[in-house]
Short mmCIF file of C-alpha atoms and ligand atoms in Angstrom, two decimals:
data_model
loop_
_atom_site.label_atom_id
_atom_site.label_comp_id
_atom_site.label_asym_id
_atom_site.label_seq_id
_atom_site.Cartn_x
_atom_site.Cartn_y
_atom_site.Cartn_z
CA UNK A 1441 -80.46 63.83 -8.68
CA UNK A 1442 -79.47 64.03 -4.99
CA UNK A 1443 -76.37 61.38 -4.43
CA UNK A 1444 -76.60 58.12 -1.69
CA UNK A 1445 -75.26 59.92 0.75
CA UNK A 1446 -77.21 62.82 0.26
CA UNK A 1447 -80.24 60.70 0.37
CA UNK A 1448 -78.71 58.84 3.73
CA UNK A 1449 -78.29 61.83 5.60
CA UNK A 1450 -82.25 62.64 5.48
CA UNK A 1451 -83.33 59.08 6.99
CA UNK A 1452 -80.66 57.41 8.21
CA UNK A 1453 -79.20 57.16 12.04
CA UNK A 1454 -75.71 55.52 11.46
CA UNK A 1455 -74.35 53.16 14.52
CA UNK A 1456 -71.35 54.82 16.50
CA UNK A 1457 -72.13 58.18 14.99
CA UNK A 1458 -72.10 61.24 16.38
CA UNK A 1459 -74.35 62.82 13.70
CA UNK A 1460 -73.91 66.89 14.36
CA UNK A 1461 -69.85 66.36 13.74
CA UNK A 1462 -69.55 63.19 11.63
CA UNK A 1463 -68.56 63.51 8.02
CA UNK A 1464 -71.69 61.73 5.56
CA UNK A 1465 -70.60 58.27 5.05
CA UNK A 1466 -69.46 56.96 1.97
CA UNK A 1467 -71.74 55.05 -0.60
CA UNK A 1468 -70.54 51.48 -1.42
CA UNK A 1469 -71.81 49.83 -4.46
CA UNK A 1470 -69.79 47.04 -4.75
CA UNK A 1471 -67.32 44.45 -2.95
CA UNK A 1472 -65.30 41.81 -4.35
CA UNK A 1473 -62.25 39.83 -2.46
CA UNK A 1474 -60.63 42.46 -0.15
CA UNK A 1475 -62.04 45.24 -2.23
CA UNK A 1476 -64.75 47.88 -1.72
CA UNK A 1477 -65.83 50.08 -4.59
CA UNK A 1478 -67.73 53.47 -4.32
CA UNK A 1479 -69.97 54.77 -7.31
CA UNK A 1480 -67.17 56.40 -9.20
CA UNK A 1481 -65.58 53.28 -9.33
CA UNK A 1482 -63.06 54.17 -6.56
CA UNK A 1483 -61.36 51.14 -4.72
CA UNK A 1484 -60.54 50.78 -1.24
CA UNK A 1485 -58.65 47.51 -0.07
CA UNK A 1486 -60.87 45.99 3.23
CA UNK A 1487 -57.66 46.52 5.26
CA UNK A 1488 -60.12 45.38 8.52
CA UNK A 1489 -62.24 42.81 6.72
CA UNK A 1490 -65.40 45.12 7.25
CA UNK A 1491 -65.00 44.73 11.30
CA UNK A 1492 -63.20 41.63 10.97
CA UNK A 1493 -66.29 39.50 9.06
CA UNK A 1494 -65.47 38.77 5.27
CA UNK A 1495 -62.22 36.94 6.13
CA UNK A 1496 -62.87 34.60 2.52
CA UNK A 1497 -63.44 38.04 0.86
CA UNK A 1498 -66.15 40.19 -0.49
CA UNK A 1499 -68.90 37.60 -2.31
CA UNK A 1500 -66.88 34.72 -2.36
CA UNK A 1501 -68.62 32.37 -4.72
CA UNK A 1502 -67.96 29.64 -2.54
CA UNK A 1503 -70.15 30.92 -0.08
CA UNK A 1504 -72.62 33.20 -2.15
CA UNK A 1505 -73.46 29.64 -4.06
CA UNK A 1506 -74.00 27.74 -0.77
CA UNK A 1507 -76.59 30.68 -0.02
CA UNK A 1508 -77.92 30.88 -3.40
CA UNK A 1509 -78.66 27.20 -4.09
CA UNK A 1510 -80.08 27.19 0.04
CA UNK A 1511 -82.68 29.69 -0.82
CA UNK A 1512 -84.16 27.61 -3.42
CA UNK A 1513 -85.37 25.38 -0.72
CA UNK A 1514 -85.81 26.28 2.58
CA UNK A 1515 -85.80 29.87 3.22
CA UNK A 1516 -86.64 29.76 6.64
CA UNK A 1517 -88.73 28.50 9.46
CA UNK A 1518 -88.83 29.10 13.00
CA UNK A 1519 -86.09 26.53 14.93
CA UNK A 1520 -88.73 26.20 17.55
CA UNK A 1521 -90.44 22.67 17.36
CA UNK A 1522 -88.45 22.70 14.17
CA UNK A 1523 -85.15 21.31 12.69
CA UNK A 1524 -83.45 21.83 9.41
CA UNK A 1525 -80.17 20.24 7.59
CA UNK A 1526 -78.26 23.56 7.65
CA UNK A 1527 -78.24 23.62 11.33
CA UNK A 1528 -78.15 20.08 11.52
CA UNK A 1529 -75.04 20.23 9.66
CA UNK A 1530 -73.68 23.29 11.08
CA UNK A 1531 -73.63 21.63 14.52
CA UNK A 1532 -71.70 18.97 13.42
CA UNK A 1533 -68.75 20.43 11.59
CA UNK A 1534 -68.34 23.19 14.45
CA UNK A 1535 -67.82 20.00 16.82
CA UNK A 1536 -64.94 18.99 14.54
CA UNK A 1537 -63.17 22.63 14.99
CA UNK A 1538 -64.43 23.46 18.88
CA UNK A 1539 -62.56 22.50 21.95
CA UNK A 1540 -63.44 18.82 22.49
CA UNK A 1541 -65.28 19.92 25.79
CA UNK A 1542 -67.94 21.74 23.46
CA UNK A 1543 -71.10 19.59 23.18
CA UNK A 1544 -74.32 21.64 21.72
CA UNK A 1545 -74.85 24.83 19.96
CA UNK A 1546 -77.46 27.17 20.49
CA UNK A 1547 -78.36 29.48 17.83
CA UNK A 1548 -78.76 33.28 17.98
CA UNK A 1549 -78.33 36.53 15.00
CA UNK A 1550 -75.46 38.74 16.29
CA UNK A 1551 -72.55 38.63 18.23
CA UNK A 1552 -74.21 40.53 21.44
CA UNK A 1553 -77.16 38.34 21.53
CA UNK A 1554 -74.52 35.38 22.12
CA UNK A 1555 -73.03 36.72 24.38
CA UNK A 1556 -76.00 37.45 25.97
CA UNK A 1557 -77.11 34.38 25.88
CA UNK A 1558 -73.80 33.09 27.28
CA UNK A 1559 -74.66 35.03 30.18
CA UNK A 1560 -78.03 34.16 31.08
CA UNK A 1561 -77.16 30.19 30.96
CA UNK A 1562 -74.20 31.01 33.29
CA UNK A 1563 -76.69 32.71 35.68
CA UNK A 1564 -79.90 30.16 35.44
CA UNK A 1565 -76.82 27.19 35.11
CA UNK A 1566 -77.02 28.23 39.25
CA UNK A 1567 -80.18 28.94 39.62
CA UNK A 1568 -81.58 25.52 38.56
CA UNK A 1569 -79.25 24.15 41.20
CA UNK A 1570 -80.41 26.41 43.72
CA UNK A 1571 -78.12 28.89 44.11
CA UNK A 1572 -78.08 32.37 43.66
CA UNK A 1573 -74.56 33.65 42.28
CA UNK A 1574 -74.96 36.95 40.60
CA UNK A 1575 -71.84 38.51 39.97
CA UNK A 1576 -69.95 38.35 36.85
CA UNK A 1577 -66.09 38.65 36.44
CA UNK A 1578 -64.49 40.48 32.93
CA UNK A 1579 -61.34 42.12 32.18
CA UNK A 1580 -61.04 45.88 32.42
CA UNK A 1581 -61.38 47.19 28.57
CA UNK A 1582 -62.81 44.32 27.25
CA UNK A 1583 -66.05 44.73 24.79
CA UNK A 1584 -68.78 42.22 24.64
CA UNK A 1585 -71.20 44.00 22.71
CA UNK A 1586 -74.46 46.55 23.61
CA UNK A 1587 -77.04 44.41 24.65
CA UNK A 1588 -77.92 44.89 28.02
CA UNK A 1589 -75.86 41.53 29.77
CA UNK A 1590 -73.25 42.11 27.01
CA UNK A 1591 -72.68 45.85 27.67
CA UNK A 1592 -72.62 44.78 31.63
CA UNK A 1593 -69.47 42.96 30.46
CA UNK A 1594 -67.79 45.60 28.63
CA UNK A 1595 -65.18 47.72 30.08
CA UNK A 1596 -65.21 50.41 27.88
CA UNK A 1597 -66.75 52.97 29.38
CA UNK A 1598 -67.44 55.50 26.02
CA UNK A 1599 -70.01 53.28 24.90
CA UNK A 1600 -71.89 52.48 28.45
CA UNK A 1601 -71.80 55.54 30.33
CA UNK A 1602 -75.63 56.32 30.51
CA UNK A 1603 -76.48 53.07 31.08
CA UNK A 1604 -73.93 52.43 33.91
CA UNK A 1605 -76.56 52.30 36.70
CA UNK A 1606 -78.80 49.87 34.59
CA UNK A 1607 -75.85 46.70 34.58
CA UNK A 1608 -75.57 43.83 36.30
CA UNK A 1609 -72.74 43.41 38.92
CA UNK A 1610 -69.26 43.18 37.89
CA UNK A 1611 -65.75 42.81 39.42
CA UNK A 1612 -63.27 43.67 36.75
CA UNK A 1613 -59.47 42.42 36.35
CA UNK A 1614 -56.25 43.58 34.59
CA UNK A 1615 -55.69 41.40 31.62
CA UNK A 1616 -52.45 38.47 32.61
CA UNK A 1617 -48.87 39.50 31.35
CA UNK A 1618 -45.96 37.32 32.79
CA UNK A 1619 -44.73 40.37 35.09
CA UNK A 1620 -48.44 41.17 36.64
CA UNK A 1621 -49.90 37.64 36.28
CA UNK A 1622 -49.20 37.06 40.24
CA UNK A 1623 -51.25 40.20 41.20
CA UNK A 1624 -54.18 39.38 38.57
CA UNK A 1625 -54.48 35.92 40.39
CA UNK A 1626 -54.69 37.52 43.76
CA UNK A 1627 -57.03 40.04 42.78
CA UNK A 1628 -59.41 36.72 41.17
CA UNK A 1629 -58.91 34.92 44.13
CA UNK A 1630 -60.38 37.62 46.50
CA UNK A 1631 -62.92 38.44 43.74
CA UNK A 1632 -64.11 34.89 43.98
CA UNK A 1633 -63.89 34.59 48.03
CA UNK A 1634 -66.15 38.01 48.41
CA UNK A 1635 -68.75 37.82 45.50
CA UNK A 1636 -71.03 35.10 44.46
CA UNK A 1637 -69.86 34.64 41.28
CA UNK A 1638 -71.34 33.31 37.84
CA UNK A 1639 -69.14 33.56 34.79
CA UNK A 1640 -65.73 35.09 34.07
CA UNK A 1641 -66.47 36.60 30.04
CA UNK A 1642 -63.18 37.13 28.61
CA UNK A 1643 -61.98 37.89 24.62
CA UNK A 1644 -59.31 35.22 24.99
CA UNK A 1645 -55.37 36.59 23.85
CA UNK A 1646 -56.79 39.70 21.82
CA UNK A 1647 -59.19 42.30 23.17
CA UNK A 1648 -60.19 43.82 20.13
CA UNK A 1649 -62.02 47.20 20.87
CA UNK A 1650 -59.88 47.80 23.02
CA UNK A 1651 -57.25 48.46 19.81
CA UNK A 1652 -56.23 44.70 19.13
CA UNK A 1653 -54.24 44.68 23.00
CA UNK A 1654 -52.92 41.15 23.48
CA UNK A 1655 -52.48 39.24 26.36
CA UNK A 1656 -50.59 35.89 27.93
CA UNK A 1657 -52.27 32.52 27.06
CA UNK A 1658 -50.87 30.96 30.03
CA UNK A 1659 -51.81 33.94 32.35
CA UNK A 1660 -55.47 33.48 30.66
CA UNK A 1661 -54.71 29.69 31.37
CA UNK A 1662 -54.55 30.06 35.00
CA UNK A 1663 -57.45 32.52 35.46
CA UNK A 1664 -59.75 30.15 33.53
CA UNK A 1665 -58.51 27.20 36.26
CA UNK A 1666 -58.66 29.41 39.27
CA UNK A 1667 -62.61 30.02 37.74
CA UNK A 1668 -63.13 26.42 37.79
CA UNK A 1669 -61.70 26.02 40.83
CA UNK A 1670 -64.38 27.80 42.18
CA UNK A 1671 -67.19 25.82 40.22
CA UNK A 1672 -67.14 29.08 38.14
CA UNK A 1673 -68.34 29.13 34.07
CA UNK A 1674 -65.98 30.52 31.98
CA UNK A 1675 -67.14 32.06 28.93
CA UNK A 1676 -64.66 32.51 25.71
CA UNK A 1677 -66.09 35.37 23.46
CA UNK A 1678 -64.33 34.67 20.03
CA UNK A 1679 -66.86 37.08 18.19
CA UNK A 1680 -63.81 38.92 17.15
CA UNK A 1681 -60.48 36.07 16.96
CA UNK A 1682 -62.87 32.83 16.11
CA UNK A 1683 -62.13 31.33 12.74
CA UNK A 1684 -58.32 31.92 12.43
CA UNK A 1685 -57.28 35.22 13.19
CA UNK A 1686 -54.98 34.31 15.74
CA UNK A 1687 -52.90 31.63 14.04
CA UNK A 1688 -54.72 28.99 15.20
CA UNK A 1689 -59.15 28.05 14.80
CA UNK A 1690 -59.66 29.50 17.84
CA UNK A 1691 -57.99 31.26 20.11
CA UNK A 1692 -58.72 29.27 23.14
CA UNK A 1693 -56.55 26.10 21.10
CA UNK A 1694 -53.86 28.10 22.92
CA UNK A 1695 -55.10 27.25 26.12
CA UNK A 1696 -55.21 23.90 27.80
CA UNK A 1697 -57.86 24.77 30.29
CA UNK A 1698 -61.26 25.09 27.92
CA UNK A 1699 -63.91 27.62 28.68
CA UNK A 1700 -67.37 26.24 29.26
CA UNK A 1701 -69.11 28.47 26.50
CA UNK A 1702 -67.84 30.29 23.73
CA UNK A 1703 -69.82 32.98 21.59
CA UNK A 1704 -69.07 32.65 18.17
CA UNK A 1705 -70.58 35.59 15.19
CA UNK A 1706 -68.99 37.80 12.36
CA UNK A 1707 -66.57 35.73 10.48
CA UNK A 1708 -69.19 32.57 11.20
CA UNK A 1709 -70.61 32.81 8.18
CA UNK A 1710 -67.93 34.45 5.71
CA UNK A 1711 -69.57 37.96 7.08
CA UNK A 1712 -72.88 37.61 4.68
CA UNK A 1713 -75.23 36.63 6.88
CA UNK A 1714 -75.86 37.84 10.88
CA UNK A 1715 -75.88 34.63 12.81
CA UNK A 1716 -74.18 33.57 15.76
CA UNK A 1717 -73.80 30.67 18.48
CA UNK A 1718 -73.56 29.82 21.99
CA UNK A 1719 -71.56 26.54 22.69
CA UNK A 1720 -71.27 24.60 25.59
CA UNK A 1721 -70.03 21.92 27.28
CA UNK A 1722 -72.73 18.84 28.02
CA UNK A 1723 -72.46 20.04 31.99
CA UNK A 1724 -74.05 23.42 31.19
CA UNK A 1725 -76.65 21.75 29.44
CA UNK A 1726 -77.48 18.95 31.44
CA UNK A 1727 -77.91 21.47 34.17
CA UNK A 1728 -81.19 22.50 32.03
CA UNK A 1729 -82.75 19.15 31.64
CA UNK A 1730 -85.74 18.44 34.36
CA UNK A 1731 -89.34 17.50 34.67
CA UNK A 1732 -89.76 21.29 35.36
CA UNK A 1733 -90.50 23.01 32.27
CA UNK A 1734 -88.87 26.48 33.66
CA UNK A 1735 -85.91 25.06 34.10
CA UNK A 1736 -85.59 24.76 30.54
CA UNK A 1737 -83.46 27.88 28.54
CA UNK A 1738 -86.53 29.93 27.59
CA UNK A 1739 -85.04 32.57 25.01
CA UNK A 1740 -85.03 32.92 21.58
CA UNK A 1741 -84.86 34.94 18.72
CA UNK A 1742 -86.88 34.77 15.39
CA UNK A 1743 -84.46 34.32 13.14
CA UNK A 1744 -82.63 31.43 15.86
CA UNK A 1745 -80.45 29.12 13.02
CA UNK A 1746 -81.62 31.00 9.98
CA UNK A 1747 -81.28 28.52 6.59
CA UNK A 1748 -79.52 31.13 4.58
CA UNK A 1749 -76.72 31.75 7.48
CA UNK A 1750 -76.30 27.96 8.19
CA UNK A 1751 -75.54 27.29 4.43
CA UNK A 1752 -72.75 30.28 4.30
CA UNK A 1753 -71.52 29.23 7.72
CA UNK A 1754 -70.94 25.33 6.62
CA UNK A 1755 -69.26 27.14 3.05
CA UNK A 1756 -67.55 29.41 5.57
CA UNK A 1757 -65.55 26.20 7.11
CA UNK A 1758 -65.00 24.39 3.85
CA UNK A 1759 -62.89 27.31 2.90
CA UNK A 1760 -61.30 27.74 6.69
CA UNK A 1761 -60.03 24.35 6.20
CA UNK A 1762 -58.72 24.50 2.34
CA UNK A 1763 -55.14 24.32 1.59
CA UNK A 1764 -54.99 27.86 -0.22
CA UNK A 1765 -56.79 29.72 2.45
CA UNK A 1766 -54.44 27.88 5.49
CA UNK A 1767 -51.47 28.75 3.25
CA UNK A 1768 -52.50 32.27 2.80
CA UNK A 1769 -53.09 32.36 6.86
CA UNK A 1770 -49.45 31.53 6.86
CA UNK A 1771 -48.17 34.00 4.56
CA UNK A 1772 -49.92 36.81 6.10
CA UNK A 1773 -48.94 35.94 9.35
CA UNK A 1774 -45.23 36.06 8.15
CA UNK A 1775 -45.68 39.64 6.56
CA UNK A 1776 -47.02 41.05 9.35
CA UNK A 1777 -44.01 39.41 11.70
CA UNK A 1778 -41.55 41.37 9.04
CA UNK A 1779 -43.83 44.57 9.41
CA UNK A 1780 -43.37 44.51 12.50
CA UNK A 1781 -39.69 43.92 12.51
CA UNK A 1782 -39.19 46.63 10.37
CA UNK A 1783 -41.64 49.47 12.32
CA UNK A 1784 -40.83 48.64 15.44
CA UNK A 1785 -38.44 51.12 15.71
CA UNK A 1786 -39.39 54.07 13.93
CA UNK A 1787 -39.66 57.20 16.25
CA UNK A 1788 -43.62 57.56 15.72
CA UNK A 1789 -44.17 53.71 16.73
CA UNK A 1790 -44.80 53.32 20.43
CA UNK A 1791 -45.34 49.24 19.81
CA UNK A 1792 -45.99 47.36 17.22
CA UNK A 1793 -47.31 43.82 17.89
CA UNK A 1794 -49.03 40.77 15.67
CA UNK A 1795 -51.05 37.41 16.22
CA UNK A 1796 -51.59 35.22 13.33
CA UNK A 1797 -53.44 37.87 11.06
CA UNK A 1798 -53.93 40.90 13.29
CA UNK A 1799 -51.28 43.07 13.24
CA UNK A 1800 -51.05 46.43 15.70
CA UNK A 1801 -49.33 49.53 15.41
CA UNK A 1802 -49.38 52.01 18.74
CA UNK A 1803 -48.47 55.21 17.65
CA UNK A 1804 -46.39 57.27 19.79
CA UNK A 1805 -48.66 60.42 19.65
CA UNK A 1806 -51.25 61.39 22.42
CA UNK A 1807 -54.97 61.05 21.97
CA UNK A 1808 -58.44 59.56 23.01
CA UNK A 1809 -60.36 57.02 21.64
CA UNK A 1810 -62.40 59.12 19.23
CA UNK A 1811 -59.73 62.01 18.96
CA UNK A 1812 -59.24 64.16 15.99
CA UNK A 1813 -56.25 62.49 15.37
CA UNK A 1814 -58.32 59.21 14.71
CA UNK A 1815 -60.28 60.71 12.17
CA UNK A 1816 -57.29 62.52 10.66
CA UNK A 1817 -55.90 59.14 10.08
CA UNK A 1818 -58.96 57.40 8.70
CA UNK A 1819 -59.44 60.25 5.83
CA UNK A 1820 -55.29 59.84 5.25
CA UNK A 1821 -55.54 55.90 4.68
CA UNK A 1822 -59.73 56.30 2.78
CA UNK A 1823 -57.86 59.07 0.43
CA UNK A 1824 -55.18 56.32 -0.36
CA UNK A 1825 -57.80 53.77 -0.98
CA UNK A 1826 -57.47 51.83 2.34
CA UNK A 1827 -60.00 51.10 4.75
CA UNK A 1828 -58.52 51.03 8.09
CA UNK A 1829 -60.37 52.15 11.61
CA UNK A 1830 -57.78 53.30 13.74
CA UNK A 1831 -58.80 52.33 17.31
CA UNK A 1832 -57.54 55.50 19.35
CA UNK A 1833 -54.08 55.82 18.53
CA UNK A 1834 -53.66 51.81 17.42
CA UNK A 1835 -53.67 51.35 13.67
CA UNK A 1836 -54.67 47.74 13.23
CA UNK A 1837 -54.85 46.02 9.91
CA UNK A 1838 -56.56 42.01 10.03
CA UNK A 1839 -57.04 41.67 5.99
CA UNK A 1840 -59.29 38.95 4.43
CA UNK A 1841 -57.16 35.82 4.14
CA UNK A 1842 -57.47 36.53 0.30
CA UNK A 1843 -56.19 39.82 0.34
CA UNK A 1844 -53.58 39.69 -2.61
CA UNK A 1845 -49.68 40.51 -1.96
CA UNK A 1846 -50.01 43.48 -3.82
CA UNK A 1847 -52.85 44.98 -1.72
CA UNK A 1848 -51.02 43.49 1.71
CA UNK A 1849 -47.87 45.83 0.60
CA UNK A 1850 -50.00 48.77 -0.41
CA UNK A 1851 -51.55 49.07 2.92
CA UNK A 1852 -48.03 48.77 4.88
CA UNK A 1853 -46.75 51.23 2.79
CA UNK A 1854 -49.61 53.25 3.11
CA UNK A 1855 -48.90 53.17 7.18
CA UNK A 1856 -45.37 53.89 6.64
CA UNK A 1857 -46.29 57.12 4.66
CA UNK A 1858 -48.76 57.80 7.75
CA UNK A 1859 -45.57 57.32 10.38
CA UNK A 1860 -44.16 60.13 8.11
CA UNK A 1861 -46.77 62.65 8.02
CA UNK A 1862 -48.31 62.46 11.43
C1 PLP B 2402 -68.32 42.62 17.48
C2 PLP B 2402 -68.15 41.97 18.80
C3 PLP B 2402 -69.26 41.73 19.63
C4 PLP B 2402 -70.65 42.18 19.29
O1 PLP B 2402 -71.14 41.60 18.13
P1 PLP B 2402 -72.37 42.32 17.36
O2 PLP B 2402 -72.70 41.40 16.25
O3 PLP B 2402 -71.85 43.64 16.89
O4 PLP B 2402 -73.48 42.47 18.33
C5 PLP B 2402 -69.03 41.08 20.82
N1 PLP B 2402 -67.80 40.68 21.18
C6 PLP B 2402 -66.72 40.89 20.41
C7 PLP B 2402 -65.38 40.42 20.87
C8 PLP B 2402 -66.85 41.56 19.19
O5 PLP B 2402 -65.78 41.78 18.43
#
């Protein structure tokens, strides 16, 4: 009998694959807390979370309950000209963890689509008043997914070169560190003086695909007033740091000026379920209310608010909030602060850096984004049991909050043993 990945390779088209050089994927059978098994039984600790989504761990039954007992009564039905409890209830304990500026949530089914979303209320937020502003504002390397509006966003330029032409306009900025942070402003400020300008879309503190680089809240702080200054919408996309990756909720509770929309998907609903939202503040939205029906935000998708995603979202912030998961925040936090204590030193690290959960290891060894040496090091950590996607030459680790101590020390040891042999 041919094996699963024998029988993917005659069907399949994997994302992010180059399929004439890429090595078959691997078959997964089975997950469970921060673990991923293959047929043979095999385990490989999450070390990323599966791209950062099942922070409670693999089938929590917190969550996989919540689903189960929702699908004995409402599957779905379309969110258009109808309501539901889940979302009902969904909306309301997100307005308990948003910034208090946050006022309604609109629902779409991936991370991209939000922030496409984002985007189009920023542009028709003007164009019901009138104006035409059509220029959008994003750091340089930041990702915002592939949709169209999303991809027009996105900085990095390995995933959008054919479709360059297609975007929409953009004027990019440096991310803010303390010794640049005058010359970003300036750069903003004549940015905003020459371009009609929409929305500034930013990853706030921790640009993920671009290999987990971190930036200055206050800097971020100060481009998000300068924006407003300018009657500007900021959007916060916290597809990647939402939910408590940073330290805090979200990462924009580091800030004290509050975007006007933030995009929130993957660790949403404990990673089982694609769903995502759009927030905003009750400006954005009043600027949709009229007698015209046009003015109105006419986009949707299907699957808008799905039952089944609601229920493991609203499971998803019981856990956020308990005692052993905020205590396990904590602790991981703490190992990754010694990690980094004790690596930042060694002659392979270029810098090592952490945020909460993330932790980020530069190595001191030349490459490009999808280098051999990035594969190299993926095969090193999957043949030691550890899933970790090294990002370029950044080795990042951002566990599930369960991930045990045991498994936490196996995967810092298994980096140390990588400093040694690369
Ligand atoms: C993953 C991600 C996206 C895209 O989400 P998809 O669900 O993959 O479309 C957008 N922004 C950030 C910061 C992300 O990490």
């Amino acid at each position: 009998m041919k094996s699963l990945s024998e029988r993917d390779q005659k069907h399949l088209w994997h994302p992010l694959t180059q399929h004439q050089t890429a090595a078959p994927p691997l078959a997964i059978v089975k997950a469970r807390g921060a673990l991923l098994f293959d047929k043979e039984g095999k385990a490989y600790i999450d070390g990323i979370a599966s791209w950062y989504t099942a922070i409670y761990g693999h089938c929590n039954p917190h969550v996989t309950d919540a689903i189960a007992r929702q699908m004995q009564e409402l599957d779905f039905v379309m969110f258009s000209g109808f309501t539901h409890e889940p979302a009902i209830e969904l909306s309301e304990r997100l307005m308990q963890v948003l910034p208090e500026n946050q006022a309604k949530i609109f629902f779409n089914d991936n991370g991209s689509t939000a922030v496409e979303a984002a985007i189009k209320m920023a542009l028709q937020y003007y164009h019901n008043k009138g104006e035409r502003r059509d220029t959008l504002i994003a750091f340089e390397d930041g990702f915002h997914g592939d949709t169209f509006g999303a991809m027009s966003a996105s900085g990095l330029s390995s995933y959008n070169g054919p479709f360059e032409d297609f975007l929409l306009k953009v004027e990019r900025i440096p991310i803010p560190q303390p010794d640049t942070m005058d010359e970003v402003l300036e750069q903003l400020e004549r940015i905003l003086n020459h371009n009609p300008c929409a929305t500034f879309v930013f990853e706030p503190l921790v640009q993920g695909a671009a290999g987990m680089k971190f930036h200055d809240a206050q800097g971020l702080d100060l481009l998000i007033q300068k924006c407003h200054e300018h009657d500007v919408l900021c959007i916060a996309d916290e597809i990647m740091t939402g939910f408590g990756k940073t330290g805090k909720n979200f990462a924009v509770d580091y800030l004290t000026h509050k975007p006007d929309i933030i995009c929130l998907s993957k660790a949403l609903t404990a990673g089982m379920f694609p769903l995502s939202i759009t927030s905003c503040s009750q400006k954005v939205f009043d600027a949709f209310l009229s007698d015209e029906v046009t003015k109105g935000f006419f986009h949707a998708h299907t699957f808008s608010a799905h039952p089944l995603g609601c229920a493991a979202a609203i499971a998803g912030l019981d856990l956020l909030q308990s005692d052993e998961i905020v205590e396990r925040r904590i602790a991981i936090g703490k190992h990754h602060q010694d990690f980094v204590t004790q690596v930042k030193n060694h002659k392979k690290v270029k810098e090592a850096r952490t945020i909460g959960v993330i932790l980020a290891i530069d190595l001191a060894v030349e490459t490009n984004r999808y280098g051999k040496l990035r594969d190299e090091l993926y095969r090193f950590f999957m043949d030691r049991g550890v899933n970790l996607r090294p990002l370029g030459n950044t080795v990042y680790v951002l566990p599930p909050y369960v991930i045990t101590e045991a498994q936490l020390q196996k995967i810092y040891a298994t980096i140390l043993e990588a400093l040694d042999h690369f």
